[in-house]
Short mmCIF file of C-alpha atoms and ligand atoms in Angstrom, two decimals:
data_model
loop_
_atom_site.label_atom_id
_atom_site.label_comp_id
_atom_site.label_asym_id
_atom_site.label_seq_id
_atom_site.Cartn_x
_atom_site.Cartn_y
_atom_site.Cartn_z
CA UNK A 254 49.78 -11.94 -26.12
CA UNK A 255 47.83 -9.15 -24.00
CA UNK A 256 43.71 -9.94 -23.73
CA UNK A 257 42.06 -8.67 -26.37
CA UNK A 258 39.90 -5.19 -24.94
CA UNK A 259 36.35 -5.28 -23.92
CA UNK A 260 34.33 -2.48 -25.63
CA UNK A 261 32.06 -0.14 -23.71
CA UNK A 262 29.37 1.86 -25.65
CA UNK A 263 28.49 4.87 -23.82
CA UNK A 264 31.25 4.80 -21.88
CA UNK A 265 31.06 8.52 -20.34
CA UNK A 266 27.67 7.54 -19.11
CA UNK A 267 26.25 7.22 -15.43
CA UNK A 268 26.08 3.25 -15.88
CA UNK A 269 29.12 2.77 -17.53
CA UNK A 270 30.85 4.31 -15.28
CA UNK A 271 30.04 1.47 -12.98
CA UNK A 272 30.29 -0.92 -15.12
CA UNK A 273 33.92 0.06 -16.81
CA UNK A 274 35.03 0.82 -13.05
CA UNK A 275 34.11 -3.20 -12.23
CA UNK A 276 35.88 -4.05 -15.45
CA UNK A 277 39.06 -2.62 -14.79
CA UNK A 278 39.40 -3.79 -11.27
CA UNK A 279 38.91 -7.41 -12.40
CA UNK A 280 42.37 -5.81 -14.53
CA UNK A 281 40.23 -5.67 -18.34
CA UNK A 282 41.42 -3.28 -20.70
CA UNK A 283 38.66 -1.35 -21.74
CA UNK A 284 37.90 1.01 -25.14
CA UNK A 285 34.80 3.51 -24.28
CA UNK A 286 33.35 5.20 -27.01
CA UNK A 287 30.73 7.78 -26.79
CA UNK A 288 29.68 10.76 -28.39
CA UNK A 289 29.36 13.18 -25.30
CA UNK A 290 25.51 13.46 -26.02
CA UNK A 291 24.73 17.69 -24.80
CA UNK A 292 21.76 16.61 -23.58
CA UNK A 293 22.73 16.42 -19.87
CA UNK A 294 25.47 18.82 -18.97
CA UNK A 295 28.77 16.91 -20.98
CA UNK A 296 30.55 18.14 -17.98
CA UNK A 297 29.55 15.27 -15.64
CA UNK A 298 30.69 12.97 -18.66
CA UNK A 299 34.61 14.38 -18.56
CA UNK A 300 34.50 14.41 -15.58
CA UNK A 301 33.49 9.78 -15.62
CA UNK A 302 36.07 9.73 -18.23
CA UNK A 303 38.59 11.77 -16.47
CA UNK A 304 38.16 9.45 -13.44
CA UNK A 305 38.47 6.44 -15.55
CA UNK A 306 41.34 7.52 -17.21
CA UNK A 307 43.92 8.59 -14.31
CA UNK A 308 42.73 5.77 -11.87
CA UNK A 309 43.14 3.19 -14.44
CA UNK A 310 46.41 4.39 -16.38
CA UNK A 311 47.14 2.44 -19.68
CA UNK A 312 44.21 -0.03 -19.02
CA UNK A 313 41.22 2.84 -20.21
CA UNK A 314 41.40 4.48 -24.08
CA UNK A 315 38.34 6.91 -24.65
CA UNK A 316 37.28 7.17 -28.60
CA UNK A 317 34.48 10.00 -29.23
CA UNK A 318 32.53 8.82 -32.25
CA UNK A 319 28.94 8.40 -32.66
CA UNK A 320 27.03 4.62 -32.94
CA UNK A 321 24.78 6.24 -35.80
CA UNK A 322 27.84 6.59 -37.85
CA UNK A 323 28.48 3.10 -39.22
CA UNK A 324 31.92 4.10 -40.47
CA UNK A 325 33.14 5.49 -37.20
CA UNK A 326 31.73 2.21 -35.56
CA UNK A 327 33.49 -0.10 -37.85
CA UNK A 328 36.91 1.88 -37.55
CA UNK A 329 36.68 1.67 -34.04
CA UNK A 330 36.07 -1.86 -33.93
CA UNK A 331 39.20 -2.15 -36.28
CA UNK A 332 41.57 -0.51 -34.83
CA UNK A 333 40.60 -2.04 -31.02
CA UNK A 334 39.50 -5.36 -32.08
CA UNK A 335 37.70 -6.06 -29.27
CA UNK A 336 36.48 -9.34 -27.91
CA UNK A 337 33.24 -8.33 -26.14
CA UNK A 338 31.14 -5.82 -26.24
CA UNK A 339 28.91 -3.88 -23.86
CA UNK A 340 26.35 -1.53 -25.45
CA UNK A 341 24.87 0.63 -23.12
CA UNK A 342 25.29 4.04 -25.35
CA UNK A 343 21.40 5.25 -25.70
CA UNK A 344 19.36 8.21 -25.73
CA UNK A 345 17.92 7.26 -22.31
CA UNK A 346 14.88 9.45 -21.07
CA UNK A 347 11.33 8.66 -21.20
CA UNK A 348 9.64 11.98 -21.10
CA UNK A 349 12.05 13.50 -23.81
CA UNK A 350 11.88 10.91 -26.12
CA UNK A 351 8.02 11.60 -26.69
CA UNK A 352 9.10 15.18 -28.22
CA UNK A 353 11.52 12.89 -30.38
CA UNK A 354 10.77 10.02 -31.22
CA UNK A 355 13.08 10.07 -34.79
CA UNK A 356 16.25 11.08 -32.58
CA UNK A 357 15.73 8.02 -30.23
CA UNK A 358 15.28 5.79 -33.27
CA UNK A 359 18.33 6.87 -34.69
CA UNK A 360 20.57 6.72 -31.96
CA UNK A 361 18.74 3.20 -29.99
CA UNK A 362 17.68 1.55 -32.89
CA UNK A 363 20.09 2.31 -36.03
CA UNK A 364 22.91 2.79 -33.43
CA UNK A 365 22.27 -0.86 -31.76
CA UNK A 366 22.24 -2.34 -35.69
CA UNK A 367 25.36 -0.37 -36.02
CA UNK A 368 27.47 -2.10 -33.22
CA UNK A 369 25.64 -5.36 -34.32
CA UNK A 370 26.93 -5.58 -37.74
CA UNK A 371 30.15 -4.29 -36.66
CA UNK A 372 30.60 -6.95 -33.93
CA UNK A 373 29.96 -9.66 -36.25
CA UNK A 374 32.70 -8.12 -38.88
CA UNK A 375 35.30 -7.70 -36.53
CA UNK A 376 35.32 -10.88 -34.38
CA UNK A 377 33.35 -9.50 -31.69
CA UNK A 378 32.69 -13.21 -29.09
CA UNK A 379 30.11 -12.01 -27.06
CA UNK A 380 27.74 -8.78 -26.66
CA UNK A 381 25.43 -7.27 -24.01
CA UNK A 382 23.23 -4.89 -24.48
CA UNK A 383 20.94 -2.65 -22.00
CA UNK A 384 17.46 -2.63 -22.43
CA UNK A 385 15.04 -1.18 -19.67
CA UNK A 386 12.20 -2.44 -17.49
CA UNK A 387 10.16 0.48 -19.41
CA UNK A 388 9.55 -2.63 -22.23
CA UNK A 389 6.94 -4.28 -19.76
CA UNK A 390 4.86 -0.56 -20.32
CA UNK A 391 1.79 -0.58 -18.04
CA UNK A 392 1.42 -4.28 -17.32
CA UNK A 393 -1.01 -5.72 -15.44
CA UNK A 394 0.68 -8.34 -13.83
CA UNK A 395 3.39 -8.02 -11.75
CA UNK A 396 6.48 -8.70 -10.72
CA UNK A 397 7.17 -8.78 -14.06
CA UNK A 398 8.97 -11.56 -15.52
CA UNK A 399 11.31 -11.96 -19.02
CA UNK A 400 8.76 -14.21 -19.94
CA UNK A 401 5.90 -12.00 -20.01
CA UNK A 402 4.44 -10.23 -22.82
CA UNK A 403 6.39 -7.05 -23.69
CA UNK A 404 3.93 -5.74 -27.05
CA UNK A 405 2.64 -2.60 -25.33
CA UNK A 406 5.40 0.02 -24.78
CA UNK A 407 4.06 3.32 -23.82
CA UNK A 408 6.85 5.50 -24.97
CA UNK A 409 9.17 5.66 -28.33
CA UNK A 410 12.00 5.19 -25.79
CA UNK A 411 10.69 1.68 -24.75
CA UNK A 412 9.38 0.79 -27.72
CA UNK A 413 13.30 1.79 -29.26
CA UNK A 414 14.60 -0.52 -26.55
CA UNK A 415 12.12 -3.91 -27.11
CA UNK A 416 13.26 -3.25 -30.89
CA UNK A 417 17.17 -3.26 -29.83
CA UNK A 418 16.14 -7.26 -27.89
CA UNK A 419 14.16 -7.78 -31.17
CA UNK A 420 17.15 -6.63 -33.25
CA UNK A 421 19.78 -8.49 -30.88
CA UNK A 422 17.84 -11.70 -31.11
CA UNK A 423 18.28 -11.71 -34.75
CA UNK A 424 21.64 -10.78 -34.36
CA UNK A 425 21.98 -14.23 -32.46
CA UNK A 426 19.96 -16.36 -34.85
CA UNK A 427 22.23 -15.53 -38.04
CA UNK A 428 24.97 -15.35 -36.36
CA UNK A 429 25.14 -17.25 -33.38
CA UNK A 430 26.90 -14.68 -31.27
CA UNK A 431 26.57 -15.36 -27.37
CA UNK A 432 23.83 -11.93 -27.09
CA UNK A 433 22.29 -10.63 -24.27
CA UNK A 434 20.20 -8.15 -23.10
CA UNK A 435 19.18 -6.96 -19.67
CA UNK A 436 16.48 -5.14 -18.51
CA UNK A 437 17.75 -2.51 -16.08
CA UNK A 438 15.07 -1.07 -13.50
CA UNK A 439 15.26 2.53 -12.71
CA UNK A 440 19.09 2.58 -11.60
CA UNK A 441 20.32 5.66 -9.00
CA UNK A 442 23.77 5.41 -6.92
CA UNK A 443 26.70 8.24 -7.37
CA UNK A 444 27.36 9.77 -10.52
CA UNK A 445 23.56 9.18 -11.50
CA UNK A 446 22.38 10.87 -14.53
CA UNK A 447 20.87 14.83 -13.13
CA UNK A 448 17.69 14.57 -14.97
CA UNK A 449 16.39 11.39 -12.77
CA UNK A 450 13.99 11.95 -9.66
CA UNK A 451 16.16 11.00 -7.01
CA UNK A 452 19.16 13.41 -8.21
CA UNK A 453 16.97 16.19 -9.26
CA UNK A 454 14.68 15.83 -5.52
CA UNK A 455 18.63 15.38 -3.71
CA UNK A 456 19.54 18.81 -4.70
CA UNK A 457 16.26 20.57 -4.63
CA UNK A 458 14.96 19.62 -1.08
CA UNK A 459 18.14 19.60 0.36
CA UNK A 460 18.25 23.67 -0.50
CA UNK A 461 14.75 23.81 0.54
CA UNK A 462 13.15 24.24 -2.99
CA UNK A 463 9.80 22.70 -3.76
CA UNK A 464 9.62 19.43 -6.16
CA UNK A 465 7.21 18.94 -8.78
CA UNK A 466 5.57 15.26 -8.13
CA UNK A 467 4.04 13.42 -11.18
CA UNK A 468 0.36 11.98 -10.11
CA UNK A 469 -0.61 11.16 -6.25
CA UNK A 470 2.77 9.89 -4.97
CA UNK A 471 1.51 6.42 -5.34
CA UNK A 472 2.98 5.18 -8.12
CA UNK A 473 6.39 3.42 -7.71
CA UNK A 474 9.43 2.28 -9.15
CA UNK A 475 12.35 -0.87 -8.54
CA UNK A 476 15.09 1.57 -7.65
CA UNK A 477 18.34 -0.54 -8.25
CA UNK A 478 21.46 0.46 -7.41
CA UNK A 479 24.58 0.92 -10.20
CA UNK A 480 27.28 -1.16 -8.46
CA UNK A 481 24.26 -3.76 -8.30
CA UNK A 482 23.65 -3.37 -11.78
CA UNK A 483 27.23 -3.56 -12.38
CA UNK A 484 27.81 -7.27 -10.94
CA UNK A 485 24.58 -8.19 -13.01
CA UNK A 486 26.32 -7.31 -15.99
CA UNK A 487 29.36 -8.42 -15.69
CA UNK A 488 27.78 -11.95 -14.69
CA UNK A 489 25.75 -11.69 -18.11
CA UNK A 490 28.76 -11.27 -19.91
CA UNK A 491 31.11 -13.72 -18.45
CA UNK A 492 27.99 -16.25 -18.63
CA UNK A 493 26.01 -15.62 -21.89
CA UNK A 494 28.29 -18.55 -23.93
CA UNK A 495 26.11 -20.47 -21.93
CA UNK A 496 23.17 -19.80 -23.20
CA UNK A 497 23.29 -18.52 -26.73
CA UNK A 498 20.37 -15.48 -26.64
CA UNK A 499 18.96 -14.28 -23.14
CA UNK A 500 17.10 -11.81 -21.69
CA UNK A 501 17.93 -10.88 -18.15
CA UNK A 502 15.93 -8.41 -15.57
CA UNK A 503 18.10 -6.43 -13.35
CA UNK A 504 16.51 -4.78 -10.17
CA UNK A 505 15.88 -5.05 -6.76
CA UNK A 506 12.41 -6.50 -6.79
CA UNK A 507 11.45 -4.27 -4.00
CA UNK A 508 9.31 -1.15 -5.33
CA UNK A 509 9.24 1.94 -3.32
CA UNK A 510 6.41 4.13 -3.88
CA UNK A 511 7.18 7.57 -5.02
CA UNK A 512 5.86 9.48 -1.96
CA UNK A 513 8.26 6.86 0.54
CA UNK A 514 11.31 7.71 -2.03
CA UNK A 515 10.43 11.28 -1.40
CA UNK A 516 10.50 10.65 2.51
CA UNK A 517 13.75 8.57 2.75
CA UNK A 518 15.39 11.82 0.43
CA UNK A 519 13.84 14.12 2.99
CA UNK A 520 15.20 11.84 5.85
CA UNK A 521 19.22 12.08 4.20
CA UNK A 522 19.23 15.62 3.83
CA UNK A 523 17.83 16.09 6.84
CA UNK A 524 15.13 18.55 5.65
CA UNK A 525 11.40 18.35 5.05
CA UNK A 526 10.03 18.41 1.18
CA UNK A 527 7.57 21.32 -0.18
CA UNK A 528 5.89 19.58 -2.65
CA UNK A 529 3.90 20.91 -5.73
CA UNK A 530 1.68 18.17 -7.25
CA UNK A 531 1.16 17.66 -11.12
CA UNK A 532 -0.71 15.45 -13.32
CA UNK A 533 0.87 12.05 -13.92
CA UNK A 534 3.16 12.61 -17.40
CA UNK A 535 1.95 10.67 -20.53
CA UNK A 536 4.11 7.82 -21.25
CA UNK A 537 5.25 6.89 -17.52
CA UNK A 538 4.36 3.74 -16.42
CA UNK A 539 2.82 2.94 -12.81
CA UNK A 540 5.28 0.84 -11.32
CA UNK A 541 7.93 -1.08 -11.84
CA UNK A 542 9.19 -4.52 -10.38
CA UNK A 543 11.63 -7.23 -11.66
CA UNK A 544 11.16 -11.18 -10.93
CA UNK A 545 14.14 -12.15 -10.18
CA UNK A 546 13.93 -15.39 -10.72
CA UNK A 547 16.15 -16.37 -13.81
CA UNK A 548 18.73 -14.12 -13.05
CA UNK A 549 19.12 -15.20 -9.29
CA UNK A 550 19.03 -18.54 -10.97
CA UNK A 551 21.37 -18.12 -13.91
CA UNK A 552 23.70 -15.29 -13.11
CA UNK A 553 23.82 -15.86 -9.37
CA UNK A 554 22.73 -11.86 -9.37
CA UNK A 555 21.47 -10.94 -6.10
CA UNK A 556 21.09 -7.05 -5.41
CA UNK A 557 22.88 -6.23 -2.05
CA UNK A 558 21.88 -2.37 -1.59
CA UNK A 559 18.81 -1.09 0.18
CA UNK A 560 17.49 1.70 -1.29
CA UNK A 561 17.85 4.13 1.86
CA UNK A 562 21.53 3.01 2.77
CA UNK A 563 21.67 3.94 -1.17
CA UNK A 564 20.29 7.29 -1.38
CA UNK A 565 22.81 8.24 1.39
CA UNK A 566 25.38 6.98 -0.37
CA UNK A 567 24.52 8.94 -3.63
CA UNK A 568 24.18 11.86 -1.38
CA UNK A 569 27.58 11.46 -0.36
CA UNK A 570 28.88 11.50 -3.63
CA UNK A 571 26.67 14.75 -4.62
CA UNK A 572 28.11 16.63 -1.54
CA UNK A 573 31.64 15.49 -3.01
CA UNK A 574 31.08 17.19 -5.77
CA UNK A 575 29.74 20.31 -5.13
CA UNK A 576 31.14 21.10 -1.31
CA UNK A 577 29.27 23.97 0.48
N1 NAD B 16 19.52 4.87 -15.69
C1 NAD B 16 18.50 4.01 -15.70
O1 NAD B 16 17.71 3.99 -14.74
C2 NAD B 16 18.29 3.05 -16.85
C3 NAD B 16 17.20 2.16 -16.77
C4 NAD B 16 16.99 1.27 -17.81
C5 NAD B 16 17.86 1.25 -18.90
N2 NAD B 16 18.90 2.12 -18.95
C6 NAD B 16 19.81 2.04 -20.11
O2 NAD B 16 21.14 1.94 -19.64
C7 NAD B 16 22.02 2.58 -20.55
C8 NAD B 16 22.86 3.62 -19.82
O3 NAD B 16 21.99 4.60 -19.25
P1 NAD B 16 22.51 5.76 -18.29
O4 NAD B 16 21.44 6.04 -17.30
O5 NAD B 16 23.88 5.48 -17.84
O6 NAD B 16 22.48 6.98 -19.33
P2 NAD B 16 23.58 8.06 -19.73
O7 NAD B 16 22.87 9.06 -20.59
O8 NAD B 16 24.31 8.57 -18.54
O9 NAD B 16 24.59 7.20 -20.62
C9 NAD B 16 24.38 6.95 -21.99
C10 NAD B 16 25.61 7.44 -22.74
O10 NAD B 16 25.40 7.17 -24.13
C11 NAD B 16 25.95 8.23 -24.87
N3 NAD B 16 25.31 8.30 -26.18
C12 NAD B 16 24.04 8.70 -26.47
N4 NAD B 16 23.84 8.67 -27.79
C13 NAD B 16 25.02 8.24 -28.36
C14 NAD B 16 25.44 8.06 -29.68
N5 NAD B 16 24.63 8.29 -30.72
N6 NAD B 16 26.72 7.63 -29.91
C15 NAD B 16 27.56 7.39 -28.86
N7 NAD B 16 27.21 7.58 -27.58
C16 NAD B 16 25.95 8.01 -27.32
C17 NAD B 16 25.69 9.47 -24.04
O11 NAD B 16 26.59 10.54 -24.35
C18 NAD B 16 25.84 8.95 -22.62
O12 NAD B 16 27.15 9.22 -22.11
C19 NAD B 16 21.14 3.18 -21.66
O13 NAD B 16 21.11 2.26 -22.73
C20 NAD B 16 19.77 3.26 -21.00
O14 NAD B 16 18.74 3.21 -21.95
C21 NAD B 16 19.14 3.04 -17.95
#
């Protein structure tokens, strides 16, 4: 009898693309459901499913429904029966979810219990989940590590994603489902989401327009990149029996301030930035960067892409797209 599917939540998404790409070379069948969120251009999303689709013919089924609908979840599950699932469907931004709060709850939160419940109906083995180095908000300490104290998110959207761990820990204790969840660090590579710096600041300086900078340029962030993140979580999932409930962080543990990320973008396009500066934004954090301790330790993860060589190779992709 054929493998039983592995499900992939948010499946049109930047990261999933990666991740469902890494799946079905290892020769997975894989169901992606998402609800082609409007709030990026949906366009970019046919266009990961389309690419999905005819590279991987009869190993890739798309199913639009949305996580806040428990009945659409459940008949999904039902009809797919899957035997793992990977739940990276979320509403994802930090500076957008201070405007909306109730709308990341919903679709983080309720969504997460959604696929939860339904994963322990249908005969789900094993889930992951993404979560976000934003749950470590302004900490003092650094690099941070899972062990650390995560009470002090600074924005609904981190505070919806330490409440999906809280909620997935549960999940584990009553049911004993292998669950984990892995805290991504700010992750850029092709087909990255168009709101995020370094694909917004690709596009503007390389047609000479100016960039808006948050705060003094110092602040920084663990840029990791996706096919990185992608070998981190398929080494979570194949692993997690192991270890019933865990919380992995997935970066690069090598934070590049803002105003160097600026310079290495300037440096691939081969143009200079015009840069206007702003105030920092409320609810960003000052830097980011993962310990990588457990996971080197546990999920033999070790991120293999500089962040320069990485930039150029998102820029590659971008020019792909959009040809002169
Ligand atoms: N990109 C990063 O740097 C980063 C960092 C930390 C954590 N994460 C997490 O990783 C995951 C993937 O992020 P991404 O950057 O690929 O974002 P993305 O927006 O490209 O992908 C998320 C997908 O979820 C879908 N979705 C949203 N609400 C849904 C709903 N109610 N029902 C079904 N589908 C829904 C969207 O349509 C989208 O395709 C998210 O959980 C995000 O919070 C991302």
């Amino acid at each position: 009898m054929a493998q039983r599917p592995i499900l992939i939540t948010g499946a049109a998404g930047f990261i999933a693309w990666h991740v469902s790409a890494s799946l079905l070379a290892r020769g997975e069948r894989v169901i992606g459901l998402d609800n082609l969120d409007p709030w990026y251009d949906p366009k970019f999303k046919r266009q990961n499913l389309h690419d999905l689709s005819t590279h991987n013919p009869g190993l890739f089924e798309f199913v639009h429904a949305d996580i806040v609908d428990a009945a659409a979840v459940g008949a999904c599950f039902a009809a797919h029966a899957p035997r793992a699932v990977v739940h990276l469907a979320a509403k994802a931004g930090v500076r957008p979810s201070i405007a909306d709060p109730a709308g990341y709850a919903a679709a983080n939160v309720v969504g997460t219990a959604n696929i939860l419940t339904a994963s322990q109906r249908h005969g789900v083995e094993r889930v992951v989940i993404a979560s976000s180095s934003s749950v470590y908000g302004n900490s003092a300490e650094a690099p941070f590590r899972e062990e650390m104290d995560v009470g002090g998110p600074i924005s609904p959207y981190a505070a919806t994603k330490r409440a999906c761990e809280l909620l997935a820990f549960t999940h584990h204790h009553l049911t004993k489902m292998p669950t984990a969840c892995l805290r991504f660090f700010t992750v850029y590579g092709p087909r990255q989401r168009p709101d995020l710096a370094i694909s917004r600041f690709l596009g503007r300086i390389s047609r000479g327009e100016t960039i808006e900078v948050f705060g003094d340029g110092t602040s920084s962030r663990d840029y990791t990149y996706a096919s990185d993140i992608a070998a981190g979580v398929l080494a979570a999932m194949d692993r997690i029996d192991r270890f019933g409930y865990r919380v992995w962080n997935l970066g690069h543990s090598a934070p590049v301030a803002l105003r160097d990320m600026i310079a290495a973008i300037a440096r691939v396009v081969g143009r200079s930035a015009n840069i206007t500066h702003r105030p920092m934004q409320p609810g960003d954090v000052e830097r980011t960067w993962a310990d990588l301790t457990r996971s080197r330790a546990e999920l033999g993860y070790e991120p293999r892409t500089e962040f320069e060589e990485g930039v150029r190779r998102q820029w590659e992709w971008m020019r792909t797209q959009h040809p002169e």
